[in-house]
Amino acid sequence: MKKILEVKDICKTYQAENGEIQALKDISFEVKDGEFISIIGPSGCGKSTLLSIISGLEGKTSGETYIDGKLGYMLQKDNLLEWRTIYKNVLLGLEIQKNCTQENKEYVIDLLKKYGLYEFKDKYPMQLSGGMRQRVALIRTLAIRPNILLLDEAFSALDYQTRLMVTEDIYKILKNENITALMVTHDISEAISMSDRVVVLSKRPATVKKIYNIDFEMENRTPLNCREKPEFSKYFNIMWKELEEHEEKEG
């Protein structure tokens, strides 16, 4: 698989009243085409800051980013516009890019049909469940045809049961559409069940402590299937101890 995204020696320093605060220190890793990579780490270590730097929403102090393709971004909130229909919400990114061609509109209709949202296209966001709203947010992002999707705590606003179903939904859609994903999450179970690799960051200033390869050796892998495998608890315990160690050192 070819490399589609790379961060190399990324550092981020903030100016504060009492001097400089270093948030990120020499962060380096790469993502290959079609992979699903998660980033976990202690609370406040700079995971979301790193994602903002990769997306270009925030500047870096030093280091390099390499991106081969177009980025899409999914945030914690779905940010659907309540006064627009589902169809109009999905078109929003294309409208902003002034790229609402007939071909792209047909592509949007195909996505809505493919992923069970076509019959709701004339409904409004308030008429949909939280899980369906996140699916709409994903389709809106896919409408601009990204190669890489960045997810920043994208499921954390959902209740536990909905979250399980949404991760299942979104994982299948991303694999079906061959979208590479880089996800920031505080949920170790979510990271393990969805990812090919998990990047563990240290406490601030964040460095890459370890990168774990996740291999469940199964056909038709899904997040829910992974949670039922004996290897799941092994991965969980290793990563939990890794993060617990950081918290103890911090304390």
PDB file of N, CA and C in Angstrom, residues 92-161:
ATOM      1  N   LEU A  92     -24.034  20.811   1.159  1.00  0.00           N
ATOM      2  CA  LEU A  92     -23.414  22.040   1.665  1.00  0.00           C
ATOM      3  C   LEU A  92     -21.935  22.187   1.295  1.00  0.00           C
ATOM      4  N   GLY A  93     -21.153  21.118   1.491  1.00  0.00           N
ATOM      5  CA  GLY A  93     -19.727  21.184   1.171  1.00  0.00           C
ATOM      6  C   GLY A  93     -19.482  21.487  -0.295  1.00  0.00           C
ATOM      7  N   LEU A  94     -20.291  20.879  -1.157  1.00  0.00           N
ATOM      8  CA  LEU A  94     -20.164  21.124  -2.594  1.00  0.00           C
ATOM      9  C   LEU A  94     -20.534  22.567  -2.939  1.00  0.00           C
ATOM     10  N   GLU A  95     -21.545  23.088  -2.247  1.00  0.00           N
ATOM     11  CA  GLU A  95     -21.939  24.486  -2.485  1.00  0.00           C
ATOM     12  C   GLU A  95     -20.818  25.437  -2.085  1.00  0.00           C
ATOM     13  N   ILE A  96     -20.207  25.164  -0.931  1.00  0.00           N
ATOM     14  CA  ILE A  96     -19.099  26.008  -0.458  1.00  0.00           C
ATOM     15  C   ILE A  96     -17.950  25.986  -1.463  1.00  0.00           C
ATOM     16  N   GLN A  97     -17.706  24.821  -2.040  1.00  0.00           N
ATOM     17  CA  GLN A  97     -16.632  24.680  -3.033  1.00  0.00           C
ATOM     18  C   GLN A  97     -17.057  25.138  -4.428  1.00  0.00           C
ATOM     19  N   LYS A  98     -18.336  25.599  -4.532  1.00  0.00           N
ATOM     20  CA  LYS A  98     -18.886  25.994  -5.836  1.00  0.00           C
ATOM     21  C   LYS A  98     -18.718  24.862  -6.864  1.00  0.00           C
ATOM     22  N   ASN A  99     -19.086  23.675  -6.413  1.00  0.00           N
ATOM     23  CA  ASN A  99     -18.877  22.483  -7.231  1.00  0.00           C
ATOM     24  C   ASN A  99     -20.138  21.615  -7.304  1.00  0.00           C
ATOM     25  N   CYS A 100     -21.300  22.291  -7.284  1.00  0.00           N
ATOM     26  CA  CYS A 100     -22.587  21.584  -7.317  1.00  0.00           C
ATOM     27  C   CYS A 100     -22.969  21.234  -8.751  1.00  0.00           C
ATOM     28  N   THR A 101     -22.157  20.424  -9.391  1.00  0.00           N
ATOM     29  CA  THR A 101     -22.446  20.015 -10.762  1.00  0.00           C
ATOM     30  C   THR A 101     -23.540  18.951 -10.767  1.00  0.00           C
ATOM     31  N   GLN A 102     -24.117  18.711 -11.915  1.00  0.00           N
ATOM     32  CA  GLN A 102     -25.135  17.670 -12.033  1.00  0.00           C
ATOM     33  C   GLN A 102     -24.541  16.312 -11.668  1.00  0.00           C
ATOM     34  N   GLU A 103     -23.313  16.082 -12.092  1.00  0.00           N
ATOM     35  CA  GLU A 103     -22.633  14.815 -11.779  1.00  0.00           C
ATOM     36  C   GLU A 103     -22.498  14.626 -10.265  1.00  0.00           C
ATOM     37  N   ASN A 104     -22.104  15.687  -9.569  1.00  0.00           N
ATOM     38  CA  ASN A 104     -21.942  15.588  -8.121  1.00  0.00           C
ATOM     39  C   ASN A 104     -23.282  15.438  -7.400  1.00  0.00           C
ATOM     40  N   LYS A 105     -24.319  16.088  -7.916  1.00  0.00           N
ATOM     41  CA  LYS A 105     -25.653  15.920  -7.327  1.00  0.00           C
ATOM     42  C   LYS A 105     -26.128  14.475  -7.486  1.00  0.00           C
ATOM     43  N   GLU A 106     -25.857  13.880  -8.635  1.00  0.00           N
ATOM     44  CA  GLU A 106     -26.226  12.484  -8.858  1.00  0.00           C
ATOM     45  C   GLU A 106     -25.429  11.562  -7.933  1.00  0.00           C
ATOM     46  N   TYR A 107     -24.175  11.913  -7.701  1.00  0.00           N
ATOM     47  CA  TYR A 107     -23.327  11.144  -6.781  1.00  0.00           C
ATOM     48  C   TYR A 107     -23.900  11.186  -5.362  1.00  0.00           C
ATOM     49  N   VAL A 108     -24.371  12.371  -4.951  1.00  0.00           N
ATOM     50  CA  VAL A 108     -24.989  12.531  -3.628  1.00  0.00           C
ATOM     51  C   VAL A 108     -26.240  11.664  -3.513  1.00  0.00           C
ATOM     52  N   ILE A 109     -27.070  11.677  -4.545  1.00  0.00           N
ATOM     53  CA  ILE A 109     -28.287  10.853  -4.535  1.00  0.00           C
ATOM     54  C   ILE A 109     -27.917   9.371  -4.423  1.00  0.00           C
ATOM     55  N   ASP A 110     -26.873   8.959  -5.151  1.00  0.00           N
ATOM     56  CA  ASP A 110     -26.412   7.570  -5.079  1.00  0.00           C
ATOM     57  C   ASP A 110     -25.969   7.205  -3.662  1.00  0.00           C
ATOM     58  N   LEU A 111     -25.226   8.121  -3.013  1.00  0.00           N
ATOM     59  CA  LEU A 111     -24.770   7.871  -1.634  1.00  0.00           C
ATOM     60  C   LEU A 111     -25.953   7.749  -0.672  1.00  0.00           C
ATOM     61  N   LEU A 112     -26.923   8.646  -0.832  1.00  0.00           N
ATOM     62  CA  LEU A 112     -28.113   8.605   0.031  1.00  0.00           C
ATOM     63  C   LEU A 112     -28.873   7.289  -0.140  1.00  0.00           C
ATOM     64  N   LYS A 113     -28.975   6.826  -1.381  1.00  0.00           N
ATOM     65  CA  LYS A 113     -29.662   5.559  -1.643  1.00  0.00           C
ATOM     66  C   LYS A 113     -28.871   4.374  -1.083  1.00  0.00           C
ATOM     67  N   LYS A 114     -27.574   4.428  -1.286  1.00  0.00           N
ATOM     68  CA  LYS A 114     -26.684   3.330  -0.894  1.00  0.00           C
ATOM     69  C   LYS A 114     -26.683   3.108   0.613  1.00  0.00           C
ATOM     70  N   TYR A 115     -26.793   4.198   1.364  1.00  0.00           N
ATOM     71  CA  TYR A 115     -26.635   4.107   2.818  1.00  0.00           C
ATOM     72  C   TYR A 115     -27.912   4.458   3.593  1.00  0.00           C
ATOM     73  N   GLY A 116     -29.059   4.145   2.962  1.00  0.00           N
ATOM     74  CA  GLY A 116     -30.331   4.153   3.663  1.00  0.00           C
ATOM     75  C   GLY A 116     -30.857   5.509   4.088  1.00  0.00           C
ATOM     76  N   LEU A 117     -30.499   6.561   3.378  1.00  0.00           N
ATOM     77  CA  LEU A 117     -30.949   7.901   3.758  1.00  0.00           C
ATOM     78  C   LEU A 117     -31.831   8.566   2.699  1.00  0.00           C
ATOM     79  N   TYR A 118     -31.994   7.908   1.559  1.00  0.00           N
ATOM     80  CA  TYR A 118     -32.723   8.558   0.459  1.00  0.00           C
ATOM     81  C   TYR A 118     -34.157   8.891   0.843  1.00  0.00           C
ATOM     82  N   GLU A 119     -34.811   7.984   1.559  1.00  0.00           N
ATOM     83  CA  GLU A 119     -36.213   8.233   1.928  1.00  0.00           C
ATOM     84  C   GLU A 119     -36.359   9.372   2.935  1.00  0.00           C
ATOM     85  N   PHE A 120     -35.237   9.800   3.528  1.00  0.00           N
ATOM     86  CA  PHE A 120     -35.261  10.906   4.498  1.00  0.00           C
ATOM     87  C   PHE A 120     -34.733  12.212   3.898  1.00  0.00           C
ATOM     88  N   LYS A 121     -34.475  12.224   2.595  1.00  0.00           N
ATOM     89  CA  LYS A 121     -33.786  13.374   1.993  1.00  0.00           C
ATOM     90  C   LYS A 121     -34.559  14.689   2.130  1.00  0.00           C
ATOM     91  N   ASP A 122     -35.886  14.613   2.232  1.00  0.00           N
ATOM     92  CA  ASP A 122     -36.688  15.830   2.377  1.00  0.00           C
ATOM     93  C   ASP A 122     -37.073  16.125   3.831  1.00  0.00           C
ATOM     94  N   LYS A 123     -36.552  15.309   4.761  1.00  0.00           N
ATOM     95  CA  LYS A 123     -36.774  15.554   6.183  1.00  0.00           C
ATOM     96  C   LYS A 123     -35.762  16.593   6.676  1.00  0.00           C
ATOM     97  N   TYR A 124     -35.947  17.018   7.928  1.00  0.00           N
ATOM     98  CA  TYR A 124     -35.026  17.973   8.553  1.00  0.00           C
ATOM     99  C   TYR A 124     -34.257  17.272   9.675  1.00  0.00           C
ATOM    100  N   PRO A 125     -33.065  17.773  10.011  1.00  0.00           N
ATOM    101  CA  PRO A 125     -32.227  17.085  11.009  1.00  0.00           C
ATOM    102  C   PRO A 125     -32.937  16.743  12.308  1.00  0.00           C
ATOM    103  N   MET A 126     -33.808  17.633  12.795  1.00  0.00           N
ATOM    104  CA  MET A 126     -34.488  17.379  14.068  1.00  0.00           C
ATOM    105  C   MET A 126     -35.399  16.153  14.010  1.00  0.00           C
ATOM    106  N   GLN A 127     -35.716  15.700  12.799  1.00  0.00           N
ATOM    107  CA  GLN A 127     -36.591  14.535  12.638  1.00  0.00           C
ATOM    108  C   GLN A 127     -35.805  13.217  12.624  1.00  0.00           C
ATOM    109  N   LEU A 128     -34.478  13.297  12.737  1.00  0.00           N
ATOM    110  CA  LEU A 128     -33.615  12.118  12.678  1.00  0.00           C
ATOM    111  C   LEU A 128     -33.016  11.805  14.043  1.00  0.00           C
ATOM    112  N   SER A 129     -32.686  10.536  14.255  1.00  0.00           N
ATOM    113  CA  SER A 129     -31.996  10.120  15.480  1.00  0.00           C
ATOM    114  C   SER A 129     -30.548  10.610  15.439  1.00  0.00           C
ATOM    115  N   GLY A 130     -29.884  10.573  16.593  1.00  0.00           N
ATOM    116  CA  GLY A 130     -28.484  10.998  16.666  1.00  0.00           C
ATOM    117  C   GLY A 130     -27.584  10.184  15.755  1.00  0.00           C
ATOM    118  N   GLY A 131     -27.850   8.871  15.673  1.00  0.00           N
ATOM    119  CA  GLY A 131     -27.048   8.011  14.814  1.00  0.00           C
ATOM    120  C   GLY A 131     -27.224   8.339  13.346  1.00  0.00           C
ATOM    121  N   MET A 132     -28.464   8.608  12.937  1.00  0.00           N
ATOM    122  CA  MET A 132     -28.720   8.947  11.534  1.00  0.00           C
ATOM    123  C   MET A 132     -28.123  10.308  11.185  1.00  0.00           C
ATOM    124  N   ARG A 133     -28.153  11.228  12.145  1.00  0.00           N
ATOM    125  CA  ARG A 133     -27.551  12.546  11.904  1.00  0.00           C
ATOM    126  C   ARG A 133     -26.047  12.399  11.615  1.00  0.00           C
ATOM    127  N   GLN A 134     -25.369  11.507  12.365  1.00  0.00           N
ATOM    128  CA  GLN A 134     -23.941  11.307  12.121  1.00  0.00           C
ATOM    129  C   GLN A 134     -23.702  10.675  10.752  1.00  0.00           C
ATOM    130  N   ARG A 135     -24.601   9.806  10.338  1.00  0.00           N
ATOM    131  CA  ARG A 135     -24.478   9.211   9.008  1.00  0.00           C
ATOM    132  C   ARG A 135     -24.640  10.283   7.932  1.00  0.00           C
ATOM    133  N   VAL A 136     -25.583  11.215   8.149  1.00  0.00           N
ATOM    134  CA  VAL A 136     -25.757  12.338   7.213  1.00  0.00           C
ATOM    135  C   VAL A 136     -24.476  13.185   7.165  1.00  0.00           C
ATOM    136  N   ALA A 137     -23.897  13.450   8.343  1.00  0.00           N
ATOM    137  CA  ALA A 137     -22.661  14.240   8.400  1.00  0.00           C
ATOM    138  C   ALA A 137     -21.544  13.554   7.619  1.00  0.00           C
ATOM    139  N   LEU A 138     -21.492  12.218   7.707  1.00  0.00           N
ATOM    140  CA  LEU A 138     -20.477  11.477   6.953  1.00  0.00           C
ATOM    141  C   LEU A 138     -20.735  11.576   5.453  1.00  0.00           C
ATOM    142  N   ILE A 139     -21.989  11.396   5.038  1.00  0.00           N
ATOM    143  CA  ILE A 139     -22.314  11.482   3.607  1.00  0.00           C
ATOM    144  C   ILE A 139     -22.007  12.880   3.072  1.00  0.00           C
ATOM    145  N   ARG A 140     -22.279  13.910   3.881  1.00  0.00           N
ATOM    146  CA  ARG A 140     -21.932  15.285   3.484  1.00  0.00           C
ATOM    147  C   ARG A 140     -20.430  15.405   3.232  1.00  0.00           C
ATOM    148  N   THR A 141     -19.635  14.761   4.078  1.00  0.00           N
ATOM    149  CA  THR A 141     -18.181  14.788   3.903  1.00  0.00           C
ATOM    150  C   THR A 141     -17.755  13.980   2.684  1.00  0.00           C
ATOM    151  N   LEU A 142     -18.374  12.808   2.489  1.00  0.00           N
ATOM    152  CA  LEU A 142     -18.024  11.962   1.343  1.00  0.00           C
ATOM    153  C   LEU A 142     -18.413  12.601   0.013  1.00  0.00           C
ATOM    154  N   ALA A 143     -19.395  13.508   0.051  1.00  0.00           N
ATOM    155  CA  ALA A 143     -19.862  14.165  -1.181  1.00  0.00           C
ATOM    156  C   ALA A 143     -18.753  14.941  -1.881  1.00  0.00           C
ATOM    157  N   ILE A 144     -17.768  15.424  -1.116  1.00  0.00           N
ATOM    158  CA  ILE A 144     -16.664  16.169  -1.744  1.00  0.00           C
ATOM    159  C   ILE A 144     -15.543  15.240  -2.218  1.00  0.00           C
ATOM    160  N   ARG A 145     -15.790  13.939  -2.093  1.00  0.00           N
ATOM    161  CA  ARG A 145     -14.870  12.886  -2.568  1.00  0.00           C
ATOM    162  C   ARG A 145     -13.479  12.983  -1.935  1.00  0.00           C
ATOM    163  N   PRO A 146     -13.393  12.927  -0.612  1.00  0.00           N
ATOM    164  CA  PRO A 146     -12.067  12.964   0.026  1.00  0.00           C
ATOM    165  C   PRO A 146     -11.366  11.611  -0.094  1.00  0.00           C
ATOM    166  N   ASN A 147     -10.039  11.634  -0.063  1.00  0.00           N
ATOM    167  CA  ASN A 147      -9.249  10.396   0.005  1.00  0.00           C
ATOM    168  C   ASN A 147      -9.006   9.996   1.459  1.00  0.00           C
ATOM    169  N   ILE A 148      -8.946  11.020   2.328  1.00  0.00           N
ATOM    170  CA  ILE A 148      -8.620  10.805   3.737  1.00  0.00           C
ATOM    171  C   ILE A 148      -9.676  11.495   4.593  1.00  0.00           C
ATOM    172  N   LEU A 149     -10.171  10.766   5.597  1.00  0.00           N
ATOM    173  CA  LEU A 149     -11.138  11.347   6.522  1.00  0.00           C
ATOM    174  C   LEU A 149     -10.501  11.504   7.892  1.00  0.00           C
ATOM    175  N   LEU A 150     -10.564  12.721   8.441  1.00  0.00           N
ATOM    176  CA  LEU A 150     -10.121  12.988   9.806  1.00  0.00           C
ATOM    177  C   LEU A 150     -11.347  12.999  10.711  1.00  0.00           C
ATOM    178  N   LEU A 151     -11.296  12.242  11.805  1.00  0.00           N
ATOM    179  CA  LEU A 151     -12.415  12.179  12.751  1.00  0.00           C
ATOM    180  C   LEU A 151     -11.928  12.634  14.123  1.00  0.00           C
ATOM    181  N   ASP A 152     -12.513  13.703  14.633  1.00  0.00           N
ATOM    182  CA  ASP A 152     -12.107  14.239  15.934  1.00  0.00           C
ATOM    183  C   ASP A 152     -13.202  13.969  16.963  1.00  0.00           C
ATOM    184  N   GLU A 153     -13.026  12.891  17.737  1.00  0.00           N
ATOM    185  CA  GLU A 153     -14.027  12.493  18.749  1.00  0.00           C
ATOM    186  C   GLU A 153     -15.432  12.489  18.128  1.00  0.00           C
ATOM    187  N   ALA A 154     -15.529  11.948  16.924  1.00  0.00           N
ATOM    188  CA  ALA A 154     -16.751  12.108  16.123  1.00  0.00           C
ATOM    189  C   ALA A 154     -17.987  11.428  16.710  1.00  0.00           C
ATOM    190  N   PHE A 155     -17.807  10.489  17.646  1.00  0.00           N
ATOM    191  CA  PHE A 155     -18.958   9.755  18.172  1.00  0.00           C
ATOM    192  C   PHE A 155     -19.203  10.031  19.652  1.00  0.00           C
ATOM    193  N   SER A 156     -18.420  10.898  20.259  1.00  0.00           N
ATOM    194  CA  SER A 156     -18.455  11.047  21.718  1.00  0.00           C
ATOM    195  C   SER A 156     -19.722  11.712  22.243  1.00  0.00           C
ATOM    196  N   ALA A 157     -20.487  12.389  21.379  1.00  0.00           N
ATOM    197  CA  ALA A 157     -21.723  13.036  21.836  1.00  0.00           C
ATOM    198  C   ALA A 157     -22.906  12.065  21.872  1.00  0.00           C
ATOM    199  N   LEU A 158     -22.696  10.839  21.395  1.00  0.00           N
ATOM    200  CA  LEU A 158     -23.785   9.858  21.313  1.00  0.00           C
ATOM    201  C   LEU A 158     -23.832   8.983  22.563  1.00  0.00           C
ATOM    202  N   ASP A 159     -25.015   8.465  22.875  1.00  0.00           N
ATOM    203  CA  ASP A 159     -25.104   7.519  23.983  1.00  0.00           C
ATOM    204  C   ASP A 159     -24.436   6.211  23.570  1.00  0.00           C
ATOM    205  N   TYR A 160     -24.128   5.370  24.566  1.00  0.00           N
ATOM    206  CA  TYR A 160     -23.277   4.188  24.337  1.00  0.00           C
ATOM    207  C   TYR A 160     -23.825   3.259  23.258  1.00  0.00           C
ATOM    208  N   GLN A 161     -25.104   2.918  23.338  1.00  0.00           N
ATOM    209  CA  GLN A 161     -25.679   1.981  22.375  1.00  0.00           C
ATOM    210  C   GLN A 161     -25.676   2.558  20.963  1.00  0.00           C
TER     211      GLN A 161
END
